Amino acid sequence: MKILGIRRDVDFSPNLVGNDAAIFTAVIDELRNLGHEVSIIPEEDMKKQDYSSFDRVLTMARNRITLTELLETMMKEEKDDVLKKFFNSLNGTLLCMKKGEMAMEMVTAGIPQPKFLLGFQKELLPKSNKMKDDFTLPFWMKNAQGPSTMLFDTVYCETEKDIEEALKGFSDLRIDFWLVQEHKVGDLIKFYGVEGTNFFHWQYASKGHSKFGHEKINGKEKGYAFDPSKVHQFADKLAKKIQVPIYGGDAVIDEKGKIWFIDFNDFPSFSSCRDQAAKAIAERVILGGS
């Protein structure tokens, strides 16, 4: 089988360049060890690549503009057969960057998540009191326009001053569309999976690497009892719905053991479970049918 691997640009691996490169290399090595022919390109070459000769395309790309233009071109040229080669799907990868659309996908899929508000700054300014009516502090304000590549794409707000500073920061970064998400108190966990295989891993956030340090907000885990298989079921259901079989995410477990999904991402670094994940990803790519 001929497989094309697309590396993630370092700009989209904030504080995780080495880990992202490591999982990519591990999967490529696994595929080659299984006898498959694998070629590799950087994501900047995606738009000019001819995909016709490849049976599968394994991509870690996250350049929103490049992915959007490539998807639009292929849809215009009715290349559905080519789009089906991609793992993860181009549309699903883009969806993971759009936190507002992802929140709506979770609603339709029945995935438990905190209460949220979505819109443009001009519609949700604090002075309108709309935000206060729908939410009580603290809550999170998140960039809903693209991937999180810097600390200020996600802001924790405890006071009115925090809201004002977040709005100013978003304005300075030309972020106009954002998500406000209710803060849930509880144990923060990270989970990793490959839909279509038996692989699933979870751990407390305190046990792994932090991209921006937001995990400290929830503090040390209390060890609240919960059913990890339910997290797996919810995650696989969402992954299948949006065609992102290679996934990771975050959830909060409250004191009653209720699960709240707060983030879902395409192709994470799997740093704490790399060897097992690489085997499962290779298995999933070979299986096909994203």
Short mmCIF file of N, CA, C and O in Angstrom, two decimals, residues 117-231:
data_model
loop_
_atom_site.label_atom_id
_atom_site.label_comp_id
_atom_site.label_asym_id
_atom_site.label_seq_id
_atom_site.Cartn_x
_atom_site.Cartn_y
_atom_site.Cartn_z
N LEU A 117 -21.96 29.71 25.38
CA LEU A 117 -22.52 30.82 24.63
C LEU A 117 -21.58 31.08 23.48
O LEU A 117 -20.35 31.07 23.65
N LEU A 118 -22.12 31.33 22.29
CA LEU A 118 -21.29 31.47 21.10
C LEU A 118 -21.72 32.70 20.32
O LEU A 118 -22.91 32.93 20.13
N GLY A 119 -20.75 33.48 19.87
CA GLY A 119 -21.12 34.63 19.06
C GLY A 119 -19.98 35.58 18.80
O GLY A 119 -18.82 35.29 19.09
N PHE A 120 -20.33 36.74 18.24
CA PHE A 120 -19.37 37.78 17.93
C PHE A 120 -19.29 38.75 19.10
O PHE A 120 -20.25 38.95 19.84
N GLN A 121 -18.14 39.40 19.24
CA GLN A 121 -17.96 40.34 20.34
C GLN A 121 -19.04 41.40 20.36
O GLN A 121 -19.56 41.75 21.42
N LYS A 122 -19.39 41.91 19.21
CA LYS A 122 -20.38 43.00 19.17
C LYS A 122 -21.74 42.54 19.69
O LYS A 122 -22.56 43.37 20.10
N GLU A 123 -21.99 41.23 19.70
CA GLU A 123 -23.27 40.71 20.18
C GLU A 123 -23.23 40.34 21.66
O GLU A 123 -24.28 40.25 22.31
N LEU A 124 -22.03 40.13 22.19
CA LEU A 124 -21.92 39.58 23.54
C LEU A 124 -21.05 40.42 24.47
O LEU A 124 -20.43 39.89 25.37
N LEU A 125 -20.98 41.70 24.23
CA LEU A 125 -20.18 42.55 25.10
C LEU A 125 -20.72 42.51 26.53
O LEU A 125 -21.94 42.52 26.74
N PRO A 126 -19.84 42.51 27.54
CA PRO A 126 -20.30 42.43 28.93
C PRO A 126 -21.29 43.52 29.31
O PRO A 126 -22.20 43.28 30.10
N LYS A 127 -21.16 44.72 28.73
CA LYS A 127 -22.04 45.83 29.12
C LYS A 127 -23.50 45.55 28.77
O LYS A 127 -24.40 46.20 29.29
N SER A 128 -23.73 44.58 27.86
CA SER A 128 -25.10 44.25 27.49
C SER A 128 -25.80 43.43 28.57
O SER A 128 -27.00 43.25 28.54
N ASN A 129 -24.98 42.92 29.52
CA ASN A 129 -25.48 42.07 30.62
C ASN A 129 -25.96 40.69 30.16
O ASN A 129 -26.36 39.88 30.96
N LYS A 130 -25.94 40.45 28.85
CA LYS A 130 -26.39 39.16 28.37
C LYS A 130 -25.50 38.05 28.91
O LYS A 130 -25.97 36.99 29.32
N MET A 131 -24.19 38.30 28.90
CA MET A 131 -23.27 37.28 29.39
C MET A 131 -23.53 36.99 30.87
O MET A 131 -23.54 35.85 31.30
N LYS A 132 -23.78 38.04 31.64
CA LYS A 132 -24.01 37.85 33.07
C LYS A 132 -25.30 37.07 33.33
O LYS A 132 -25.39 36.28 34.25
N ASP A 133 -26.30 37.32 32.51
CA ASP A 133 -27.58 36.63 32.69
C ASP A 133 -27.44 35.13 32.45
O ASP A 133 -28.08 34.32 33.11
N ASP A 134 -26.62 34.75 31.46
CA ASP A 134 -26.49 33.35 31.07
C ASP A 134 -25.42 32.60 31.86
O ASP A 134 -25.45 31.38 31.93
N PHE A 135 -24.48 33.34 32.44
CA PHE A 135 -23.36 32.71 33.11
C PHE A 135 -23.04 33.39 34.42
O PHE A 135 -23.27 34.57 34.59
N THR A 136 -22.52 32.61 35.33
CA THR A 136 -21.97 33.17 36.54
C THR A 136 -20.46 32.92 36.51
O THR A 136 -20.01 31.85 36.10
N LEU A 137 -19.71 33.89 36.93
CA LEU A 137 -18.26 33.73 37.00
C LEU A 137 -17.93 32.65 38.03
O LEU A 137 -18.65 32.50 39.03
N PRO A 138 -16.85 31.87 37.78
CA PRO A 138 -15.91 31.97 36.67
C PRO A 138 -16.38 31.20 35.42
O PRO A 138 -17.19 30.30 35.51
N PHE A 139 -15.81 31.58 34.28
CA PHE A 139 -16.04 30.85 33.04
C PHE A 139 -14.84 31.02 32.12
O PHE A 139 -13.90 31.76 32.44
N TRP A 140 -14.87 30.34 31.00
CA TRP A 140 -13.77 30.37 30.03
C TRP A 140 -14.20 31.09 28.76
O TRP A 140 -15.33 30.92 28.30
N MET A 141 -13.30 31.88 28.20
CA MET A 141 -13.52 32.51 26.91
C MET A 141 -12.49 31.93 25.95
O MET A 141 -11.29 31.92 26.24
N LYS A 142 -12.97 31.40 24.80
CA LYS A 142 -12.09 30.68 23.88
C LYS A 142 -12.21 31.21 22.45
O LYS A 142 -13.31 31.50 21.98
N ASN A 143 -11.07 31.29 21.80
CA ASN A 143 -11.03 31.63 20.38
C ASN A 143 -11.79 30.56 19.61
O ASN A 143 -11.45 29.37 19.68
N ALA A 144 -12.83 30.95 18.87
CA ALA A 144 -13.63 29.98 18.12
C ALA A 144 -13.34 30.03 16.62
O ALA A 144 -14.07 29.46 15.83
N GLN A 145 -12.26 30.72 16.25
CA GLN A 145 -11.96 30.90 14.82
C GLN A 145 -10.84 30.01 14.30
O GLN A 145 -10.69 29.86 13.09
N GLY A 146 -10.02 29.45 15.17
CA GLY A 146 -8.89 28.68 14.69
C GLY A 146 -8.25 27.86 15.79
O GLY A 146 -8.73 27.86 16.94
N PRO A 147 -7.15 27.15 15.49
CA PRO A 147 -6.50 26.30 16.48
C PRO A 147 -5.87 27.12 17.59
O PRO A 147 -5.50 28.28 17.41
N SER A 148 -5.73 26.52 18.76
CA SER A 148 -5.08 27.20 19.88
C SER A 148 -3.57 27.10 19.72
O SER A 148 -2.99 26.02 19.93
N THR A 149 -2.96 28.20 19.36
CA THR A 149 -1.51 28.21 19.15
C THR A 149 -0.78 29.11 20.13
O THR A 149 0.44 29.18 20.11
N MET A 150 -1.55 29.82 20.99
CA MET A 150 -0.91 30.68 21.98
C MET A 150 -1.75 30.71 23.25
O MET A 150 -2.93 30.34 23.26
N LEU A 151 -1.12 31.15 24.32
CA LEU A 151 -1.75 31.15 25.64
C LEU A 151 -3.08 31.87 25.65
O LEU A 151 -4.05 31.42 26.27
N PHE A 152 -3.19 33.00 24.94
CA PHE A 152 -4.37 33.85 25.04
C PHE A 152 -5.50 33.44 24.11
O PHE A 152 -6.48 34.16 23.97
N ASP A 153 -5.39 32.27 23.48
CA ASP A 153 -6.53 31.74 22.72
C ASP A 153 -7.61 31.22 23.66
O ASP A 153 -8.76 31.06 23.26
N THR A 154 -7.22 30.92 24.89
CA THR A 154 -8.16 30.44 25.91
C THR A 154 -7.91 31.21 27.19
O THR A 154 -6.78 31.21 27.69
N VAL A 155 -8.95 31.87 27.72
CA VAL A 155 -8.77 32.74 28.88
C VAL A 155 -9.76 32.35 29.98
O VAL A 155 -10.96 32.21 29.74
N TYR A 156 -9.24 32.18 31.19
CA TYR A 156 -10.07 31.88 32.36
C TYR A 156 -10.47 33.20 33.02
O TYR A 156 -9.62 34.03 33.36
N CYS A 157 -11.77 33.41 33.20
CA CYS A 157 -12.27 34.67 33.75
C CYS A 157 -12.93 34.44 35.10
O CYS A 157 -13.91 33.70 35.21
N GLU A 158 -12.39 35.13 36.12
CA GLU A 158 -12.97 35.07 37.47
C GLU A 158 -13.66 36.37 37.85
O GLU A 158 -14.51 36.39 38.73
N THR A 159 -13.26 37.47 37.19
CA THR A 159 -13.79 38.79 37.53
C THR A 159 -14.21 39.54 36.28
O THR A 159 -13.87 39.15 35.16
N GLU A 160 -14.93 40.66 36.49
CA GLU A 160 -15.31 41.52 35.37
C GLU A 160 -14.07 42.06 34.67
O GLU A 160 -14.04 42.21 33.44
N LYS A 161 -13.03 42.34 35.44
CA LYS A 161 -11.79 42.84 34.86
C LYS A 161 -11.18 41.80 33.92
O LYS A 161 -10.65 42.14 32.86
N ASP A 162 -11.26 40.52 34.32
CA ASP A 162 -10.74 39.45 33.45
C ASP A 162 -11.48 39.44 32.11
O ASP A 162 -10.87 39.22 31.06
N ILE A 163 -12.79 39.65 32.15
CA ILE A 163 -13.58 39.67 30.92
C ILE A 163 -13.12 40.81 30.02
O ILE A 163 -12.90 40.62 28.81
N GLU A 164 -12.95 41.99 30.61
CA GLU A 164 -12.53 43.15 29.84
C GLU A 164 -11.16 42.92 29.21
O GLU A 164 -10.93 43.25 28.05
N GLU A 165 -10.24 42.34 29.97
CA GLU A 165 -8.90 42.08 29.47
C GLU A 165 -8.93 41.02 28.37
O GLU A 165 -8.18 41.10 27.39
N ALA A 166 -9.81 40.02 28.54
CA ALA A 166 -9.93 38.98 27.52
C ALA A 166 -10.46 39.57 26.22
O ALA A 166 -9.96 39.27 25.13
N LEU A 167 -11.47 40.40 26.33
CA LEU A 167 -12.04 41.03 25.14
C LEU A 167 -11.01 41.90 24.43
O LEU A 167 -10.92 41.91 23.20
N LYS A 168 -10.24 42.65 25.20
CA LYS A 168 -9.21 43.49 24.61
C LYS A 168 -8.14 42.64 23.93
O LYS A 168 -7.69 42.93 22.83
N GLY A 169 -7.76 41.54 24.62
CA GLY A 169 -6.75 40.65 24.04
C GLY A 169 -7.23 40.03 22.75
O GLY A 169 -6.48 39.95 21.76
N PHE A 170 -8.48 39.58 22.71
CA PHE A 170 -9.04 39.01 21.50
C PHE A 170 -9.09 40.05 20.39
O PHE A 170 -8.81 39.77 19.23
N SER A 171 -9.47 41.27 20.76
CA SER A 171 -9.54 42.34 19.77
C SER A 171 -8.16 42.63 19.19
O SER A 171 -8.01 42.80 17.98
N ASP A 172 -7.14 42.67 20.05
CA ASP A 172 -5.77 42.93 19.60
C ASP A 172 -5.29 41.84 18.64
O ASP A 172 -4.50 42.10 17.73
N LEU A 173 -5.76 40.61 18.88
CA LEU A 173 -5.37 39.48 18.03
C LEU A 173 -6.32 39.30 16.84
O LEU A 173 -6.19 38.35 16.09
N ARG A 174 -7.27 40.24 16.71
CA ARG A 174 -8.27 40.21 15.64
C ARG A 174 -9.12 38.94 15.69
O ARG A 174 -9.51 38.39 14.67
N ILE A 175 -9.40 38.51 16.91
CA ILE A 175 -10.30 37.39 17.13
C ILE A 175 -11.66 37.98 17.47
O ILE A 175 -11.83 38.64 18.50
N ASP A 176 -12.63 37.78 16.62
CA ASP A 176 -13.93 38.40 16.81
C ASP A 176 -15.02 37.38 17.19
O ASP A 176 -16.04 37.74 17.76
N PHE A 177 -14.79 36.12 16.88
CA PHE A 177 -15.80 35.09 17.10
C PHE A 177 -15.29 34.14 18.17
O PHE A 177 -14.21 33.56 18.02
N TRP A 178 -16.04 33.99 19.26
CA TRP A 178 -15.52 33.19 20.35
C TRP A 178 -16.60 32.45 21.12
O TRP A 178 -17.80 32.69 20.96
N LEU A 179 -16.13 31.56 21.96
CA LEU A 179 -17.00 30.69 22.75
C LEU A 179 -16.81 31.03 24.23
O LEU A 179 -15.69 31.17 24.69
N VAL A 180 -17.91 31.17 24.93
CA VAL A 180 -17.86 31.31 26.38
C VAL A 180 -18.38 30.00 26.96
O VAL A 180 -19.47 29.55 26.60
N GLN A 181 -17.58 29.38 27.82
CA GLN A 181 -17.91 28.05 28.33
C GLN A 181 -17.93 28.07 29.86
O GLN A 181 -16.98 28.55 30.50
N GLU A 182 -18.99 27.54 30.42
CA GLU A 182 -19.11 27.44 31.88
C GLU A 182 -17.94 26.65 32.46
O GLU A 182 -17.52 25.64 31.91
N HIS A 183 -17.40 27.12 33.56
CA HIS A 183 -16.32 26.40 34.24
C HIS A 183 -16.91 25.31 35.12
O HIS A 183 -17.84 25.56 35.90
N LYS A 184 -16.39 24.11 34.98
CA LYS A 184 -16.82 22.99 35.80
C LYS A 184 -15.73 22.64 36.81
O LYS A 184 -14.56 22.47 36.44
N VAL A 185 -16.13 22.51 38.06
CA VAL A 185 -15.19 22.13 39.12
C VAL A 185 -15.14 20.62 39.19
O VAL A 185 -16.17 19.94 39.19
N GLY A 186 -13.93 20.08 39.23
CA GLY A 186 -13.78 18.63 39.33
C GLY A 186 -12.41 18.19 38.90
O GLY A 186 -11.49 19.00 38.73
N ASP A 187 -12.25 16.88 38.69
CA ASP A 187 -10.99 16.31 38.25
C ASP A 187 -10.85 16.46 36.74
O ASP A 187 -11.74 16.03 35.99
N LEU A 188 -9.76 17.06 36.32
CA LEU A 188 -9.52 17.23 34.89
C LEU A 188 -8.75 16.02 34.36
O LEU A 188 -7.69 15.67 34.89
N ILE A 189 -9.30 15.38 33.34
CA ILE A 189 -8.61 14.24 32.72
C ILE A 189 -8.33 14.53 31.25
O ILE A 189 -9.01 15.33 30.62
N LYS A 190 -7.31 13.88 30.74
CA LYS A 190 -7.01 13.91 29.32
C LYS A 190 -7.24 12.51 28.78
O LYS A 190 -6.93 11.52 29.45
N PHE A 191 -7.79 12.42 27.58
CA PHE A 191 -8.03 11.10 26.99
C PHE A 191 -7.53 11.07 25.56
O PHE A 191 -7.42 12.11 24.88
N TYR A 192 -7.18 9.87 25.10
CA TYR A 192 -6.62 9.66 23.77
C TYR A 192 -7.22 8.38 23.19
O TYR A 192 -7.34 7.38 23.90
N GLY A 193 -7.58 8.40 21.92
CA GLY A 193 -8.16 7.21 21.33
C GLY A 193 -7.97 7.14 19.84
O GLY A 193 -7.59 8.12 19.18
N VAL A 194 -8.25 5.97 19.30
CA VAL A 194 -8.25 5.74 17.85
C VAL A 194 -9.53 4.98 17.54
O VAL A 194 -9.61 3.77 17.78
N GLU A 195 -10.53 5.70 17.09
CA GLU A 195 -11.83 5.10 16.79
C GLU A 195 -11.67 4.00 15.73
O GLU A 195 -10.90 4.12 14.79
N GLY A 196 -12.40 2.90 15.93
CA GLY A 196 -12.29 1.77 15.01
C GLY A 196 -11.27 0.74 15.47
O GLY A 196 -11.11 -0.30 14.82
N THR A 197 -10.58 1.03 16.58
CA THR A 197 -9.64 0.07 17.19
C THR A 197 -10.01 -0.07 18.66
O THR A 197 -10.93 0.59 19.16
N ASN A 198 -9.27 -0.90 19.37
CA ASN A 198 -9.52 -1.08 20.81
C ASN A 198 -8.74 -0.10 21.66
O ASN A 198 -8.84 -0.12 22.89
N PHE A 199 -7.95 0.77 21.02
CA PHE A 199 -7.08 1.65 21.79
C PHE A 199 -7.82 2.83 22.40
O PHE A 199 -8.52 3.57 21.71
N PHE A 200 -7.65 3.00 23.71
CA PHE A 200 -8.13 4.17 24.43
C PHE A 200 -7.31 4.32 25.69
O PHE A 200 -7.02 3.34 26.38
N HIS A 201 -6.91 5.54 25.98
CA HIS A 201 -6.08 5.80 27.16
C HIS A 201 -6.57 7.08 27.83
O HIS A 201 -6.92 8.04 27.16
N TRP A 202 -6.61 7.07 29.16
CA TRP A 202 -6.93 8.30 29.88
C TRP A 202 -5.97 8.46 31.05
O TRP A 202 -5.38 7.49 31.54
N GLN A 203 -5.83 9.69 31.51
CA GLN A 203 -4.98 9.97 32.65
C GLN A 203 -5.40 11.32 33.25
O GLN A 203 -6.05 12.13 32.59
N TYR A 204 -5.04 11.54 34.49
CA TYR A 204 -5.29 12.85 35.08
C TYR A 204 -4.37 13.87 34.41
O TYR A 204 -3.21 13.58 34.09
N ALA A 205 -4.89 15.07 34.22
CA ALA A 205 -4.12 16.10 33.53
C ALA A 205 -2.82 16.42 34.24
O ALA A 205 -1.82 16.79 33.61
N SER A 206 -2.80 16.26 35.56
CA SER A 206 -1.60 16.57 36.33
C SER A 206 -0.45 15.62 36.03
O SER A 206 0.71 15.91 36.35
N LYS A 207 -0.76 14.49 35.39
CA LYS A 207 0.27 13.47 35.11
C LYS A 207 0.97 13.69 33.77
O LYS A 207 1.94 13.00 33.45
N GLY A 208 0.47 14.61 32.97
CA GLY A 208 1.03 14.78 31.64
C GLY A 208 1.60 16.16 31.41
O GLY A 208 1.66 17.02 32.30
N HIS A 209 2.01 16.41 30.16
CA HIS A 209 2.59 17.68 29.77
C HIS A 209 1.48 18.70 29.55
O HIS A 209 0.43 18.40 29.00
N SER A 210 1.72 19.93 30.00
CA SER A 210 0.75 21.00 29.81
C SER A 210 1.20 21.91 28.68
O SER A 210 2.35 22.37 28.66
N LYS A 211 0.30 22.18 27.75
CA LYS A 211 0.63 23.05 26.61
C LYS A 211 0.76 24.50 27.05
O LYS A 211 1.72 25.19 26.73
N PHE A 212 -0.21 24.98 27.82
CA PHE A 212 -0.21 26.39 28.23
C PHE A 212 -0.37 26.59 29.74
O PHE A 212 -0.40 27.72 30.22
N GLY A 213 -0.53 25.51 30.50
CA GLY A 213 -0.65 25.64 31.94
C GLY A 213 -2.05 25.85 32.47
O GLY A 213 -2.25 26.05 33.68
N HIS A 214 -3.06 25.78 31.60
CA HIS A 214 -4.44 26.00 32.05
C HIS A 214 -4.93 24.91 33.00
O HIS A 214 -5.86 25.14 33.78
N GLU A 215 -4.29 23.75 32.95
CA GLU A 215 -4.75 22.63 33.76
C GLU A 215 -4.69 22.92 35.26
O GLU A 215 -5.43 22.34 36.05
N LYS A 216 -3.80 23.82 35.65
CA LYS A 216 -3.64 24.11 37.08
C LYS A 216 -4.87 24.77 37.69
O LYS A 216 -5.03 24.78 38.92
N ILE A 217 -5.75 25.32 36.84
CA ILE A 217 -6.96 25.99 37.35
C ILE A 217 -7.81 25.02 38.15
O ILE A 217 -8.37 25.37 39.20
N ASN A 218 -7.93 23.78 37.70
CA ASN A 218 -8.75 22.79 38.40
C ASN A 218 -8.06 22.21 39.63
O ASN A 218 -8.71 21.55 40.45
N GLY A 219 -6.77 22.42 39.74
CA GLY A 219 -6.04 21.97 40.92
C GLY A 219 -5.81 20.46 40.94
O GLY A 219 -6.08 19.74 39.97
N LYS A 220 -5.31 19.98 42.05
CA LYS A 220 -5.01 18.57 42.23
C LYS A 220 -6.30 17.74 42.20
O LYS A 220 -7.30 18.11 42.82
N GLU A 221 -6.25 16.63 41.47
CA GLU A 221 -7.45 15.80 41.37
C GLU A 221 -7.81 15.18 42.72
O GLU A 221 -6.94 14.86 43.54
N LYS A 222 -9.11 14.98 42.90
CA LYS A 222 -9.62 14.38 44.14
C LYS A 222 -9.84 12.87 44.00
O LYS A 222 -10.07 12.19 44.98
N GLY A 223 -9.82 12.38 42.78
CA GLY A 223 -10.05 10.96 42.57
C GLY A 223 -11.51 10.58 42.56
O GLY A 223 -11.88 9.48 43.01
N TYR A 224 -12.36 11.45 42.06
CA TYR A 224 -13.79 11.15 42.02
C TYR A 224 -14.04 9.91 41.16
O TYR A 224 -13.45 9.75 40.09
N ALA A 225 -14.91 9.04 41.63
CA ALA A 225 -15.21 7.80 40.91
C ALA A 225 -15.99 8.11 39.63
O ALA A 225 -16.90 8.95 39.63
N PHE A 226 -15.63 7.42 38.55
CA PHE A 226 -16.35 7.56 37.28
C PHE A 226 -16.08 6.33 36.43
O PHE A 226 -15.21 5.51 36.75
N ASP A 227 -16.80 6.23 35.33
CA ASP A 227 -16.67 5.08 34.44
C ASP A 227 -15.90 5.49 33.18
O ASP A 227 -16.46 6.15 32.30
N PRO A 228 -14.61 5.14 33.07
CA PRO A 228 -13.81 5.52 31.89
C PRO A 228 -14.40 4.99 30.58
O PRO A 228 -14.21 5.61 29.52
N SER A 229 -15.12 3.86 30.65
CA SER A 229 -15.69 3.31 29.42
C SER A 229 -16.73 4.26 28.82
O SER A 229 -16.93 4.29 27.60
N LYS A 230 -17.37 5.06 29.66
CA LYS A 230 -18.33 6.03 29.15
C LYS A 230 -17.63 7.16 28.40
O LYS A 230 -18.11 7.65 27.38
N VAL A 231 -16.48 7.57 28.90
CA VAL A 231 -15.67 8.58 28.20
C VAL A 231 -15.29 8.04 26.83
O VAL A 231 -15.39 8.73 25.81
#
